[in-house]
CSV table of C-alpha atoms in Angstrom, one decimal:
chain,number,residue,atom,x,y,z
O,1,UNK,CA,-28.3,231.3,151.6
O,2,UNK,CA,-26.4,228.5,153.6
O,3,UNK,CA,-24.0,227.9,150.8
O,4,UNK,CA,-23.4,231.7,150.5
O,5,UNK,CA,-22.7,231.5,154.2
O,6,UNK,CA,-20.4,228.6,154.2
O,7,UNK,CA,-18.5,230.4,151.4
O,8,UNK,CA,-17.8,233.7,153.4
O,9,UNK,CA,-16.4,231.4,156.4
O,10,UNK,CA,-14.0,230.0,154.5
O,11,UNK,CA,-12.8,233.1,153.0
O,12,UNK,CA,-12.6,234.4,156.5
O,13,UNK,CA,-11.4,230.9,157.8
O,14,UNK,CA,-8.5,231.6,154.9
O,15,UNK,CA,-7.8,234.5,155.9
O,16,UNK,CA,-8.3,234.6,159.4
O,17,UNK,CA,-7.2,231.4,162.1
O,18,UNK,CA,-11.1,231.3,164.0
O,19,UNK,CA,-9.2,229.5,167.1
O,20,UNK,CA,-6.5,232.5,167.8
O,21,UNK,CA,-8.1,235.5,165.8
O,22,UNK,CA,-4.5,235.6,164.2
O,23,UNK,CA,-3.9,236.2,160.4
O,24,UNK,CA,-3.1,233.4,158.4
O,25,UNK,CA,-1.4,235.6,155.9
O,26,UNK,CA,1.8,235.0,155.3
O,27,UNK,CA,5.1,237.4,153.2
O,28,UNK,CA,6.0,234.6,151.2
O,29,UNK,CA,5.5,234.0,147.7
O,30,UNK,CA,2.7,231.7,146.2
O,31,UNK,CA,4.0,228.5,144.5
O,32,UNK,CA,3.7,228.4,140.5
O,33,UNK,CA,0.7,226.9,140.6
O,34,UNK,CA,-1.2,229.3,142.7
O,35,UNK,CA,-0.2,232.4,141.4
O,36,UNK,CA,-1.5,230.8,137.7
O,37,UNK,CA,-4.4,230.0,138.8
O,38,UNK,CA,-5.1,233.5,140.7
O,39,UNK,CA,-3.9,235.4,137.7
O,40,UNK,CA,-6.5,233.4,135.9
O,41,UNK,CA,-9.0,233.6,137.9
O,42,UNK,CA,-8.5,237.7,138.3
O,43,UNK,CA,-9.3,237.8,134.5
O,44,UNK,CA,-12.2,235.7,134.5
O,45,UNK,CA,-13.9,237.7,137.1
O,46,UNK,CA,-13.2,240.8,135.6
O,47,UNK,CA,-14.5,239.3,132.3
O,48,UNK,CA,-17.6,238.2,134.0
O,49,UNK,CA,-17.9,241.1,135.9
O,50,UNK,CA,-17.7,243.3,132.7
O,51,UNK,CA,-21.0,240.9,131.0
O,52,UNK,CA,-22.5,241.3,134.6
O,53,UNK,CA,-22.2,237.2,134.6
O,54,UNK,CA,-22.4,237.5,138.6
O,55,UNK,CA,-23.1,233.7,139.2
O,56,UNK,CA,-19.7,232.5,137.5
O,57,UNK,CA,-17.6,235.7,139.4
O,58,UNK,CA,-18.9,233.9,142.7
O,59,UNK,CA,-17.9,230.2,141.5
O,60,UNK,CA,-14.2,231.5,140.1
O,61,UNK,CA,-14.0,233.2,144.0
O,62,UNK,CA,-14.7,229.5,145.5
O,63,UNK,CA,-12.8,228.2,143.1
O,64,UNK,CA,-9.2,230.7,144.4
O,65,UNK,CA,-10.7,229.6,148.0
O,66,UNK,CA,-11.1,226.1,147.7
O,67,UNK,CA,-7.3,226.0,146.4
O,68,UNK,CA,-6.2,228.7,149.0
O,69,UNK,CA,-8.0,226.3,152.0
O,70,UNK,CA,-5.3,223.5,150.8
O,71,UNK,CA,-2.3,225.6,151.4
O,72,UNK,CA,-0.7,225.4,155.2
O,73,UNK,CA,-1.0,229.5,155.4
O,74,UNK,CA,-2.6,232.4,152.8
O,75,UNK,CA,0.6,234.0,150.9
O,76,UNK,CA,-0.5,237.7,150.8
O,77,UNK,CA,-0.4,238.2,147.0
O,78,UNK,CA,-3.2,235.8,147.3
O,79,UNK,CA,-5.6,237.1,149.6
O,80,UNK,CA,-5.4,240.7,148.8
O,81,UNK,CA,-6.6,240.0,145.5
O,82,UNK,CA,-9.6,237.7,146.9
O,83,UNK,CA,-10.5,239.9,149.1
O,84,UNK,CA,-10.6,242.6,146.5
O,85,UNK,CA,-12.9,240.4,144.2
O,86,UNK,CA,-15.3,239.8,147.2
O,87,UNK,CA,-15.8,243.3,148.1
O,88,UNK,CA,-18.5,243.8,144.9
O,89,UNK,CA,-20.2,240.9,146.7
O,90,UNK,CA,-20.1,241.0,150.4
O,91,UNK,CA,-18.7,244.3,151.4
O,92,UNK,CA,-19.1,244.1,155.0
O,93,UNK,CA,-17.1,240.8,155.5
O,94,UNK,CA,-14.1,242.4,152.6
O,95,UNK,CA,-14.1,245.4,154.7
O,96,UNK,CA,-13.1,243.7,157.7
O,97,UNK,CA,-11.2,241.6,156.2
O,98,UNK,CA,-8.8,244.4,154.5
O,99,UNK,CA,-8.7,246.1,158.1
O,100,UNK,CA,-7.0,242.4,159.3
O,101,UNK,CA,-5.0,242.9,156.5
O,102,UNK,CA,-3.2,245.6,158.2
O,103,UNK,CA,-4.5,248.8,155.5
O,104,UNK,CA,-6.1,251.5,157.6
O,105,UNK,CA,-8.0,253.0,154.9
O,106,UNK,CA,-10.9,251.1,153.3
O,107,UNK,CA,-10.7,249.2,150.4
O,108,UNK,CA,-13.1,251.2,147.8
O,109,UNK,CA,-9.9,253.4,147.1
O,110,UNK,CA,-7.6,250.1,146.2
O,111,UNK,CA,-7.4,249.2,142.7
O,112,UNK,CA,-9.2,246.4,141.4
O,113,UNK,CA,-6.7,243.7,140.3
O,114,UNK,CA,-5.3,243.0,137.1
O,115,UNK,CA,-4.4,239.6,135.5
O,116,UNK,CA,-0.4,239.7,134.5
O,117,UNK,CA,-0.8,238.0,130.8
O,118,UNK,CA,2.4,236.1,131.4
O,119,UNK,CA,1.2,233.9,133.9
O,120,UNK,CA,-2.4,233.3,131.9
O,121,UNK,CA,-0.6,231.0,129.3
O,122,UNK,CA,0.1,227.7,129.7
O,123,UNK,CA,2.9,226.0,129.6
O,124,UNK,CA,1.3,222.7,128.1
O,125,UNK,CA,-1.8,221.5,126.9
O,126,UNK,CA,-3.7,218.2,127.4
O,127,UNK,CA,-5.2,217.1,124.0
O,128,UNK,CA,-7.6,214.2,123.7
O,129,UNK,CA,-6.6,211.6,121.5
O,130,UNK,CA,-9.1,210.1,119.0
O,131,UNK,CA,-9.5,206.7,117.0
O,132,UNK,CA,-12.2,206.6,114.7
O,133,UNK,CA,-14.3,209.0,116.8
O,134,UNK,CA,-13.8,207.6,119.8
O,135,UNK,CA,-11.5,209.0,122.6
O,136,UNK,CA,-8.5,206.6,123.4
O,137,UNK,CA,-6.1,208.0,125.2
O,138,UNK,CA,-4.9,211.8,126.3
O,139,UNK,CA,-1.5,213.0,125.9
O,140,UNK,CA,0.6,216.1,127.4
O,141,UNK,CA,2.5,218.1,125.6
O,142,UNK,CA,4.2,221.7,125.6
O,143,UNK,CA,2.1,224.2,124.3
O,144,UNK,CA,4.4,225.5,121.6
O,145,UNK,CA,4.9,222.3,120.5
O,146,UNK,CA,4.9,221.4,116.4
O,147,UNK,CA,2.4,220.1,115.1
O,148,UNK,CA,5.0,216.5,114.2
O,149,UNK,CA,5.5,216.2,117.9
O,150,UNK,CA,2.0,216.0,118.8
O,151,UNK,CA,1.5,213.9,115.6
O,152,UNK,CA,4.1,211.3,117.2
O,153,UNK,CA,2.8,211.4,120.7
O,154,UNK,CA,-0.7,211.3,119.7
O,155,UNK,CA,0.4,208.4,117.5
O,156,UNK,CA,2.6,206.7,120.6
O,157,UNK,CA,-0.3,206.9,122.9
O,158,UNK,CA,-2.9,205.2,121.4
O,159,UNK,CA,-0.3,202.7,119.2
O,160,UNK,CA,-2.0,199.3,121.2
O,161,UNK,CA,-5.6,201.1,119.9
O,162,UNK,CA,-4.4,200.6,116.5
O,163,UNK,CA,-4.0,197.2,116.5
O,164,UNK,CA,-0.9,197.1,114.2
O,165,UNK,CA,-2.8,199.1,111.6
O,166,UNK,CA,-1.6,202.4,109.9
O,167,UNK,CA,-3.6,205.3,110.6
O,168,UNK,CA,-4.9,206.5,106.6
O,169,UNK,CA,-5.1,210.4,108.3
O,170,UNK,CA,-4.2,212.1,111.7
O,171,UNK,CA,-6.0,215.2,112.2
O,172,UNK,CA,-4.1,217.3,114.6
O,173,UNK,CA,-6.7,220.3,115.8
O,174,UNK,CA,-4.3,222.9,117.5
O,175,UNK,CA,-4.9,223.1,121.1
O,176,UNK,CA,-8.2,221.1,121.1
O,177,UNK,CA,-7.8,217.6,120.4
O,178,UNK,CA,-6.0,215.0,117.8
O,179,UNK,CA,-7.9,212.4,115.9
O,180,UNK,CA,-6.7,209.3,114.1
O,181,UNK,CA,-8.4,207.8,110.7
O,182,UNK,CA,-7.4,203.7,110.6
């Protein structure tokens, strides 16, 4: 109960400054990075919502306020959506919340939002680099990138692991990880 509590204060501390009474929310645009991770988040929660997996809707919503608590002032793309997702939750607090949003009507006729598939792919991919079963290194590379490239960067990254010795097989595994035979 505590936790739950602490959550709904900072949604409402995101949302609303708890010195002035003022809204935090600001016109502007969310960086890159935060519009990403809403868009994600929005279609995990209405993936969990649809297999009634409640506990992990509530941690992806800490998860959009934790990140939302870091920036100097809420961009309003972000918390309409948030306070959307909460309302299935904690209706009273998303209620007033939507009021201090500026919307005079309440917030069971908004629509529910919807991920834009766009911003749910990523642009690279982290793959764990393996030598002889055993996790060396990590590399970074663009996630369209050929199969050769993350051969040669797998290969580049974990070169002093080798010891001078040429790899008999390199297992590239697309999007999960890379691992080296010696």
């Amino acid at each position: 109960v505590v936790g739950s509590f602490r959550f709904l204060q900072r949604v409402w501390r995101a949302i609303v400054d708890e010195r002035s009474g003022a809204s935090r929310v600001v016109d502007e645009p969310a960086d890159e990075a935060t519009r990403r991770l809403l868009h994600r988040i929005v279609d995990g929660v209405r993936g969990d919502m649809d297999a009634m997996r409640f506990n992990t809707t509530i941690a992806k919503l800490i998860e959009l306020t934790n990140a939302v608590t870091r920036l100097p002032a809420t961009p309003r793309e972000v918390a309409e959506p948030l306070v959307l997702m909460l309302a299935p939750f904690a209706p009273h607090i998303a209620e007033e919340l939507w009021r201090r949003l500026g919307y005079e009507t309440s917030l069971t006729y908004a629509d529910f939002p919807v991920a834009d598939p766009a911003l749910l792919v990523a642009e690279s991919v982290t793959y764990p680099v393996q030598v002889n079963g055993k996790v060396r290194g990590r590399i970074e590379v663009p996630a369209d990138a050929a199969e050769e490239t993350v051969r040669a960067a797998a290969l580049e990254a974990v070169a002093a692991s080798l010891a001078g010795k040429e790899p008999r097989k390199v297992i590239v595994v697309r999007g999960r990880m890379v691992s080296v035979v010696v």
